mmCIF file of C-alpha atoms in Angstrom:
data_model
loop_
_atom_site.group_PDB
_atom_site.id
_atom_site.type_symbol
_atom_site.label_atom_id
_atom_site.label_comp_id
_atom_site.label_asym_id
_atom_site.label_seq_id
_atom_site.Cartn_x
_atom_site.Cartn_y
_atom_site.Cartn_z
ATOM 1 C CA MET A 4 16.128 29.021 -48.601
ATOM 2 C CA THR A 5 19.402 29.235 -46.656
ATOM 3 C CA THR A 6 21.113 26.300 -44.980
ATOM 4 C CA LEU A 7 20.315 27.828 -41.584
ATOM 5 C CA ASP A 8 16.631 28.160 -42.480
ATOM 6 C CA ALA A 9 16.494 24.595 -43.727
ATOM 7 C CA GLY A 10 17.950 23.315 -40.498
ATOM 8 C CA SER A 11 15.902 25.416 -38.066
ATOM 9 C CA PRO A 12 12.865 23.098 -37.655
ATOM 10 C CA ALA A 13 15.016 20.293 -36.248
ATOM 11 C CA PRO A 14 16.460 22.321 -33.344
ATOM 12 C CA ALA A 15 12.958 23.641 -32.610
ATOM 13 C CA ARG A 16 11.578 20.093 -32.449
ATOM 14 C CA ALA A 17 14.504 19.001 -30.277
ATOM 15 C CA THR A 18 13.884 21.903 -27.899
ATOM 16 C CA PHE A 19 10.194 20.998 -27.716
ATOM 17 C CA ARG A 20 11.048 17.366 -26.933
ATOM 18 C CA ARG A 21 13.500 18.406 -24.214
ATOM 19 C CA LYS A 22 10.909 20.664 -22.623
ATOM 20 C CA ALA A 23 8.224 17.975 -22.852
ATOM 21 C CA ARG A 24 10.540 15.457 -21.157
ATOM 22 C CA ALA A 25 11.357 17.999 -18.459
ATOM 23 C CA TYR A 26 7.657 18.665 -17.766
ATOM 24 C CA ALA A 27 6.978 14.910 -17.672
ATOM 25 C CA LYS A 28 9.741 14.521 -15.092
ATOM 26 C CA LEU A 29 8.471 17.506 -13.123
ATOM 27 C CA GLY A 30 4.984 15.970 -12.988
ATOM 28 C CA LYS A 31 6.435 12.520 -12.153
ATOM 29 C CA LEU A 32 4.341 11.004 -14.941
ATOM 30 C CA SER A 33 6.482 7.849 -14.926
ATOM 31 C CA PHE A 34 5.560 7.161 -11.287
ATOM 32 C CA TYR A 35 2.329 5.325 -12.050
ATOM 33 C CA ASP A 36 1.733 3.672 -8.667
ATOM 34 C CA TYR A 37 -0.868 6.228 -7.562
ATOM 35 C CA TYR A 38 -3.069 5.535 -10.591
ATOM 36 C CA LEU A 39 -3.243 1.776 -10.000
ATOM 37 C CA SER A 40 -5.968 2.524 -7.465
ATOM 38 C CA ALA A 41 -8.550 2.498 -10.275
ATOM 39 C CA LEU A 42 -7.741 -1.154 -10.996
ATOM 40 C CA VAL A 43 -8.021 -2.064 -7.319
ATOM 41 C CA ALA A 44 -11.398 -0.327 -7.053
ATOM 42 C CA TRP A 45 -12.609 -1.974 -10.272
ATOM 43 C CA THR A 46 -11.804 -5.504 -9.026
ATOM 44 C CA LEU A 47 -13.634 -4.795 -5.767
ATOM 45 C CA LEU A 48 -16.869 -4.056 -7.621
ATOM 46 C CA VAL A 49 -19.508 -6.722 -8.161
ATOM 47 C CA PRO A 50 -19.218 -8.246 -11.665
ATOM 48 C CA ALA A 51 -22.407 -6.540 -12.863
ATOM 49 C CA LEU A 52 -20.813 -3.101 -12.361
ATOM 50 C CA ARG A 53 -17.414 -3.845 -13.876
ATOM 51 C CA ASP A 54 -18.543 -3.493 -17.501
ATOM 52 C CA GLU A 55 -21.042 -0.691 -16.880
ATOM 53 C CA PRO A 56 -20.104 2.142 -19.328
ATOM 54 C CA ARG A 57 -20.701 4.913 -16.787
ATOM 55 C CA VAL A 58 -18.494 3.123 -14.247
ATOM 56 C CA LEU A 59 -15.681 2.669 -16.775
ATOM 57 C CA GLY A 60 -15.975 6.279 -17.899
ATOM 58 C CA MET A 61 -15.907 7.491 -14.308
ATOM 59 C CA LEU A 62 -12.786 5.416 -13.555
ATOM 60 C CA ILE A 63 -10.953 6.788 -16.588
ATOM 61 C CA LEU A 64 -11.894 10.412 -15.870
ATOM 62 C CA LEU A 65 -11.081 10.030 -12.185
ATOM 63 C CA SER A 66 -7.653 8.592 -13.015
ATOM 64 C CA LEU A 67 -6.965 11.489 -15.389
ATOM 65 C CA GLY A 68 -7.970 13.810 -12.567
ATOM 66 C CA TRP A 69 -5.545 12.125 -10.168
ATOM 67 C CA VAL A 70 -2.796 12.653 -12.777
ATOM 68 C CA GLY A 71 -3.439 16.384 -12.505
ATOM 69 C CA VAL A 72 -3.551 16.263 -8.693
ATOM 70 C CA VAL A 73 -0.229 14.421 -8.472
ATOM 71 C CA ALA A 74 1.426 16.618 -11.106
ATOM 72 C CA ALA A 75 0.409 19.779 -9.264
ATOM 73 C CA THR A 76 1.429 18.381 -5.874
ATOM 74 C CA VAL A 77 4.901 17.232 -6.894
ATOM 75 C CA THR A 78 5.488 20.328 -9.013
ATOM 76 C CA PHE A 79 4.847 22.733 -6.152
ATOM 77 C CA ASP A 80 6.848 20.444 -3.863
ATOM 78 C CA ASP A 81 9.796 20.741 -6.272
ATOM 79 C CA VAL A 82 9.390 24.521 -6.499
ATOM 80 C CA THR A 83 9.423 24.838 -2.714
ATOM 81 C CA GLY A 84 12.316 22.386 -2.364
ATOM 82 C CA TYR A 85 14.294 24.319 -4.962
ATOM 83 C CA ARG A 86 13.629 27.658 -3.311
ATOM 84 C CA ASP A 87 14.551 26.566 0.223
ATOM 85 C CA GLY A 88 17.533 24.489 -0.902
ATOM 86 C CA SER A 89 16.317 21.183 0.534
ATOM 87 C CA ASP A 90 16.242 19.401 -2.844
ATOM 88 C CA GLN A 91 19.818 20.488 -3.560
ATOM 89 C CA ARG A 92 20.902 18.817 -0.315
ATOM 90 C CA ASN A 93 18.592 15.794 -0.465
ATOM 91 C CA TYR A 94 19.354 14.895 -4.088
ATOM 92 C CA ASP A 95 23.117 14.791 -3.916
ATOM 93 C CA PRO A 96 24.564 13.401 -7.192
ATOM 94 C CA SER A 97 26.348 10.664 -5.187
ATOM 95 C CA GLN A 98 22.939 9.064 -4.547
ATOM 96 C CA GLY A 99 22.268 8.625 -8.255
ATOM 97 C CA GLU A 100 21.952 4.844 -8.276
ATOM 98 C CA LEU A 101 19.300 4.836 -5.554
ATOM 99 C CA ARG A 102 17.625 8.195 -6.109
ATOM 100 C CA SER A 103 17.942 9.884 -9.463
ATOM 101 C CA ARG A 104 18.531 13.632 -9.552
ATOM 102 C CA GLU A 105 17.131 13.565 -13.094
ATOM 103 C CA ARG A 106 13.625 13.552 -11.563
ATOM 104 C CA LYS A 107 14.272 17.159 -10.467
ATOM 105 C CA PRO A 108 14.492 19.263 -13.667
ATOM 106 C CA LEU A 109 14.631 22.525 -11.701
ATOM 107 C CA LEU A 110 17.942 21.527 -10.136
ATOM 108 C CA ASP A 111 19.676 21.117 -13.486
ATOM 109 C CA GLY A 112 18.116 24.167 -15.125
ATOM 110 C CA HIS A 113 15.931 22.283 -17.609
ATOM 111 C CA LEU A 114 12.968 24.344 -16.411
ATOM 112 C CA THR A 115 12.680 27.699 -14.695
ATOM 113 C CA VAL A 116 10.692 28.276 -11.516
ATOM 114 C CA ARG A 117 8.243 30.414 -13.494
ATOM 115 C CA GLU A 118 7.668 27.580 -15.986
ATOM 116 C CA ALA A 119 7.187 25.107 -13.153
ATOM 117 C CA VAL A 120 4.664 27.301 -11.332
ATOM 118 C CA ARG A 121 2.652 27.766 -14.545
ATOM 119 C CA PHE A 122 2.688 24.003 -15.061
ATOM 120 C CA GLY A 123 1.515 23.471 -11.487
ATOM 121 C CA TYR A 124 -1.509 25.749 -11.908
ATOM 122 C CA ALA A 125 -2.314 24.213 -15.296
ATOM 123 C CA SER A 126 -2.255 20.795 -13.622
ATOM 124 C CA ILE A 127 -4.738 22.009 -10.996
ATOM 125 C CA ALA A 128 -7.064 23.274 -13.745
ATOM 126 C CA TRP A 129 -6.816 19.899 -15.501
ATOM 127 C CA ALA A 130 -7.538 18.071 -12.241
ATOM 128 C CA VAL A 131 -10.623 20.189 -11.506
ATOM 129 C CA LEU A 132 -11.972 19.613 -15.023
ATOM 130 C CA MET A 133 -11.409 15.838 -14.983
ATOM 131 C CA LEU A 134 -12.675 15.298 -11.432
ATOM 132 C CA ALA A 135 -15.795 17.345 -12.124
ATOM 133 C CA ALA A 136 -16.435 15.287 -15.269
ATOM 134 C CA ALA A 137 -15.941 12.059 -13.298
ATOM 135 C CA LEU A 138 -18.483 13.157 -10.703
ATOM 136 C CA ALA A 139 -20.912 14.160 -13.441
ATOM 137 C CA VAL A 140 -20.891 10.725 -15.106
ATOM 138 C CA ALA A 141 -20.662 8.655 -11.902
ATOM 139 C CA PRO A 142 -23.616 6.271 -11.387
ATOM 140 C CA GLN A 143 -23.742 7.195 -7.687
ATOM 141 C CA ARG A 144 -22.764 10.398 -5.891
ATOM 142 C CA PRO A 145 -22.924 9.949 -2.103
ATOM 143 C CA TRP A 146 -22.214 13.318 -0.512
ATOM 144 C CA TRP A 147 -19.265 12.010 1.457
ATOM 145 C CA ALA A 148 -17.544 10.651 -1.673
ATOM 146 C CA VAL A 149 -17.950 14.022 -3.396
ATOM 147 C CA ALA A 150 -16.574 15.764 -0.301
ATOM 148 C CA LEU A 151 -13.613 13.377 -0.130
ATOM 149 C CA THR A 152 -12.830 14.024 -3.806
ATOM 150 C CA ALA A 153 -12.651 17.757 -3.119
ATOM 151 C CA MET A 154 -10.585 17.115 0.013
ATOM 152 C CA VAL A 155 -7.992 15.053 -1.877
ATOM 153 C CA LEU A 156 -7.568 17.864 -4.391
ATOM 154 C CA LEU A 157 -7.429 20.700 -1.861
ATOM 155 C CA THR A 158 -5.084 19.031 0.622
ATOM 156 C CA SER A 159 -2.766 17.458 -1.947
ATOM 157 C CA VAL A 160 -2.022 20.610 -3.932
ATOM 158 C CA GLN A 161 -1.240 22.388 -0.653
ATOM 159 C CA TYR A 162 1.185 19.690 0.455
ATOM 160 C CA SER A 163 4.144 22.051 -0.026
ATOM 161 C CA HIS A 164 2.347 25.124 -1.346
ATOM 162 C CA GLY A 165 -0.258 27.452 0.096
ATOM 163 C CA LEU A 166 -0.975 25.999 3.540
ATOM 164 C CA LYS A 167 2.169 23.802 3.160
ATOM 165 C CA PHE A 168 0.853 20.863 5.171
ATOM 166 C CA SER A 169 4.122 18.928 4.774
ATOM 167 C CA TYR A 170 5.976 21.777 6.508
ATOM 168 C CA ARG A 171 3.469 22.028 9.345
ATOM 169 C CA GLY A 172 3.183 18.498 10.664
ATOM 170 C CA GLY A 173 0.692 17.082 8.160
ATOM 171 C CA GLN A 174 3.026 15.330 5.753
ATOM 172 C CA GLU A 175 2.314 11.741 6.728
ATOM 173 C CA LEU A 176 -1.449 12.235 7.024
ATOM 174 C CA VAL A 177 -1.766 13.893 3.613
ATOM 175 C CA LEU A 178 0.360 11.239 1.906
ATOM 176 C CA PHE A 179 -1.599 8.404 3.486
ATOM 177 C CA ALA A 180 -5.113 9.827 3.078
ATOM 178 C CA SER A 181 -4.776 11.266 -0.414
ATOM 179 C CA THR A 182 -3.469 7.928 -1.706
ATOM 180 C CA GLY A 183 -5.795 5.586 0.154
ATOM 181 C CA LEU A 184 -8.880 7.593 -0.753
ATOM 182 C CA THR A 185 -8.228 7.010 -4.452
ATOM 183 C CA VAL A 186 -9.416 3.431 -3.848
ATOM 184 C CA LEU A 187 -12.414 4.318 -1.698
ATOM 185 C CA ILE A 188 -13.744 7.208 -3.818
ATOM 186 C CA PRO A 189 -14.168 5.379 -7.153
ATOM 187 C CA TYR A 190 -15.752 2.390 -5.427
ATOM 188 C CA ALA A 191 -18.267 4.680 -3.704
ATOM 189 C CA LEU A 192 -19.020 6.576 -6.918
ATOM 190 C CA ALA A 193 -19.755 3.275 -8.648
ATOM 191 C CA SER A 194 -21.696 1.460 -5.924
ATOM 192 C CA GLY A 195 -22.868 4.183 -3.552
ATOM 193 C CA ASP A 196 -21.427 2.594 -0.402
ATOM 194 C CA ALA A 197 -18.298 0.996 1.064
ATOM 195 C CA SER A 198 -17.629 -2.411 2.618
ATOM 196 C CA GLY A 199 -15.127 -3.513 5.244
ATOM 197 C CA LEU A 200 -12.917 -5.041 2.558
ATOM 198 C CA VAL A 201 -12.928 -1.807 0.556
ATOM 199 C CA LEU A 202 -11.908 0.194 3.625
ATOM 200 C CA ALA A 203 -9.146 -2.314 4.407
ATOM 201 C CA GLU A 204 -7.724 -2.194 0.885
ATOM 202 C CA ALA A 205 -7.933 1.598 0.827
ATOM 203 C CA TYR A 206 -5.963 1.582 4.078
ATOM 204 C CA LEU A 207 -3.357 -0.785 2.637
ATOM 205 C CA PHE A 208 -3.002 1.244 -0.558
ATOM 206 C CA GLY A 209 -2.437 4.456 1.385
ATOM 207 C CA LEU A 210 -0.085 2.753 3.827
ATOM 208 C CA TRP A 211 2.011 1.250 1.033
ATOM 209 C CA SER A 212 2.609 4.713 -0.377
ATOM 210 C CA LEU A 213 3.490 6.094 3.053
ATOM 211 C CA LEU A 214 5.929 3.232 3.702
ATOM 212 C CA VAL A 215 8.003 4.552 0.816
ATOM 213 C CA SER A 216 8.204 8.159 1.990
ATOM 214 C CA VAL A 217 8.963 7.417 5.652
ATOM 215 C CA TYR A 218 12.287 5.923 4.583
ATOM 216 C CA SER A 219 13.017 8.857 2.272
ATOM 217 C CA ASN A 220 12.562 11.078 5.307
ATOM 218 C CA ILE A 221 15.361 9.279 7.148
ATOM 219 C CA ASN A 222 17.719 10.091 4.294
ATOM 220 C CA ASP A 223 16.401 13.672 3.993
ATOM 221 C CA LEU A 224 16.537 14.458 7.709
ATOM 222 C CA ALA A 225 19.297 17.077 7.647
ATOM 223 C CA GLY A 226 17.959 18.846 4.562
ATOM 224 C CA ASP A 227 14.390 18.884 5.838
ATOM 225 C CA ARG A 228 15.425 20.248 9.238
ATOM 226 C CA ALA A 229 17.471 22.991 7.602
ATOM 227 C CA ALA A 230 14.442 23.938 5.466
ATOM 228 C CA GLY A 231 12.096 23.989 8.465
ATOM 229 C CA ARG A 232 9.967 21.052 7.346
ATOM 230 C CA ARG A 233 8.118 19.588 10.335
ATOM 231 C CA ASN A 234 7.372 15.907 9.853
ATOM 232 C CA MET A 235 7.678 12.906 12.148
ATOM 233 C CA ALA A 236 11.347 12.433 11.247
ATOM 234 C CA THR A 237 12.396 16.019 11.998
ATOM 235 C CA ARG A 238 10.314 16.228 15.194
ATOM 236 C CA SER A 239 11.388 12.874 16.678
ATOM 237 C CA SER A 240 14.562 11.403 18.069
ATOM 238 C CA ASP A 241 16.280 8.762 15.947
ATOM 239 C CA ARG A 242 14.959 6.003 18.206
ATOM 240 C CA GLY A 243 11.477 7.511 18.378
ATOM 241 C CA TYR A 244 11.208 7.715 14.606
ATOM 242 C CA ARG A 245 12.327 4.132 14.156
ATOM 243 C CA VAL A 246 9.642 3.031 16.602
ATOM 244 C CA PHE A 247 7.096 5.075 14.642
ATOM 245 C CA VAL A 248 8.073 3.385 11.367
ATOM 246 C CA ALA A 249 8.037 -0.058 12.985
ATOM 247 C CA VAL A 250 4.565 0.480 14.462
ATOM 248 C CA LEU A 251 3.296 1.847 11.155
ATOM 249 C CA THR A 252 4.647 -1.234 9.414
ATOM 250 C CA ALA A 253 2.991 -3.552 11.934
ATOM 251 C CA THR A 254 -0.425 -2.092 11.106
ATOM 252 C CA GLU A 255 -0.143 -3.613 7.629
ATOM 253 C CA THR A 256 -0.181 -7.157 9.016
ATOM 254 C CA ALA A 257 -2.825 -6.162 11.555
ATOM 255 C CA ALA A 258 -5.123 -4.860 8.806
ATOM 256 C CA VAL A 259 -4.738 -8.046 6.752
ATOM 257 C CA VAL A 260 -5.451 -10.263 9.771
ATOM 258 C CA ALA A 261 -8.387 -8.100 10.898
ATOM 259 C CA VAL A 262 -10.176 -8.151 7.549
ATOM 260 C CA VAL A 263 -10.009 -11.957 7.609
ATOM 261 C CA ALA A 264 -10.918 -12.261 11.301
ATOM 262 C CA PHE A 265 -14.044 -10.125 10.847
ATOM 263 C CA GLY A 266 -15.178 -12.252 7.915
ATOM 264 C CA ALA A 267 -14.872 -9.594 5.210
ATOM 265 C CA VAL A 268 -12.858 -11.981 3.038
ATOM 266 C CA SER A 269 -11.706 -15.587 3.046
ATOM 267 C CA ALA A 270 -8.593 -16.702 4.935
ATOM 268 C CA TRP A 271 -6.931 -17.239 1.544
ATOM 269 C CA PHE A 272 -6.425 -13.470 1.541
ATOM 270 C CA LEU A 273 -3.559 -13.997 3.999
ATOM 271 C CA LEU A 274 -1.814 -16.313 1.545
ATOM 272 C CA PHE A 275 -2.187 -13.812 -1.277
ATOM 273 C CA LEU A 276 -0.627 -11.033 0.826
ATOM 274 C CA ALA A 277 2.228 -13.190 2.174
ATOM 275 C CA PRO A 278 4.746 -12.155 -0.557
ATOM 276 C CA VAL A 279 4.120 -8.470 0.239
ATOM 277 C CA LEU A 280 4.701 -9.060 3.948
ATOM 278 C CA TRP A 281 7.938 -10.880 3.127
ATOM 279 C CA VAL A 282 9.215 -7.895 1.104
ATOM 280 C CA ARG A 283 8.112 -5.638 3.956
ATOM 281 C CA ALA A 284 10.202 -7.640 6.422
ATOM 282 C CA ARG A 285 13.213 -7.134 4.131
ATOM 283 C CA GLN A 286 12.458 -3.403 4.024
ATOM 284 C CA VAL A 287 12.420 -3.125 7.812
ATOM 285 C CA ARG A 288 15.650 -5.081 8.116
ATOM 286 C CA THR A 289 17.343 -2.956 5.432
ATOM 287 C CA GLY A 290 16.083 0.459 6.518
ATOM 288 C CA LEU A 291 15.895 0.195 10.296
ATOM 289 C CA ALA A 292 18.369 -2.546 11.217
ATOM 290 C CA ALA A 293 21.024 -2.063 8.513
ATOM 291 C CA GLY A 294 20.577 1.713 8.265
ATOM 292 C CA ASP A 295 20.152 1.888 4.475
ATOM 293 C CA PRO A 296 17.037 4.044 3.963
ATOM 294 C CA LEU A 297 17.299 4.571 0.210
ATOM 295 C CA THR A 298 17.501 0.837 -0.519
ATOM 296 C CA ALA A 299 14.596 0.376 1.899
ATOM 297 C CA ARG A 300 12.712 3.034 -0.063
ATOM 298 C CA LYS A 301 13.187 1.029 -3.259
ATOM 299 C CA LEU A 302 11.915 -2.075 -1.474
ATOM 300 C CA GLY A 303 8.863 -0.058 -0.435
ATOM 301 C CA ILE A 304 8.137 0.752 -4.082
ATOM 302 C CA LYS A 305 8.535 -2.940 -4.917
ATOM 303 C CA ALA A 306 6.152 -3.910 -2.090
ATOM 304 C CA HIS A 307 3.576 -1.359 -3.289
ATOM 305 C CA ARG A 308 3.590 -2.620 -6.858
ATOM 306 C CA LEU A 309 3.588 -6.254 -5.786
ATOM 307 C CA GLY A 310 0.759 -5.464 -3.372
ATOM 308 C CA VAL A 311 -1.403 -4.074 -6.152
ATOM 309 C CA VAL A 312 -0.853 -7.214 -8.234
ATOM 310 C CA VAL A 313 -1.842 -9.538 -5.392
ATOM 311 C CA LEU A 314 -4.859 -7.413 -4.466
ATOM 312 C CA LEU A 315 -6.100 -7.565 -8.041
ATOM 313 C CA ALA A 316 -5.650 -11.323 -8.074
ATOM 314 C CA ALA A 317 -7.219 -11.820 -4.640
ATOM 315 C CA ASN A 318 -10.231 -9.635 -5.454
ATOM 316 C CA LEU A 319 -10.939 -11.487 -8.694
ATOM 317 C CA VAL A 320 -10.295 -14.988 -7.333
ATOM 318 C CA LEU A 321 -11.963 -14.604 -3.944
ATOM 319 C CA ALA A 322 -14.955 -12.568 -5.144
ATOM 320 C CA THR A 323 -18.271 -14.143 -4.164
#
């Protein structure tokens, strides 16, 4: 055996690891916020359903399905952003501390467009398989929950591909609905219905995700306009968009107050959510008043993750 032959397995393993890391970055596998919806739905269930094997199996399979949905969505978004040049402009290396370019492996040549497209379609196949399995084992299958599951898949993967909803005025709606429904769907598949509290928490979960991206869109305005992406930021004046973000933010407090006012949950719910609303106030001040959208974006991620923690605690403590 030659020295070259003896050393060849190591470079092959290193190449495999580099590719695997690149695919993980392409699929945004480290961005776990979307998948926390299963925990929120689980804590909303009555105690008798929480340890039901079919419910637990459904939650696991559904979460694995969402992994495929997100991976396909962000992959095709990266492919489109690479092709039209918007990612090159929006992920300037000077923004590294607040928005890492390393999350875009196409930009640095770690993956080719062909490899990314194949990965995107493989992710769709995985999502279909896992979501179908989740529906098969679910204790309940109300028709509207099944329809919403299909809708999340079909609209999400066409966010920047196919019908390209994010380029045709549907960006905010797809981001909000596809995220919020990941709380409502598993609850419905476990219990067969939905309560006012479930709807409110699904709304909050979707809104928290949206209140990250709306600040990214301020930073990405020039690049998105050049690429022809039509969202609220590119279609509005600077003042109009800031009003839109402010109103959107205000609905968070309104939803929390409403769910208490209508008796869906105890008034203690307001106290649980207070830390999230405090972080949200900081986000508004940073992003809209101080004009620092990328820092505001990071505060939005913090508010989302904190929000999930307090929802889990509130649902378990305040459950009747």
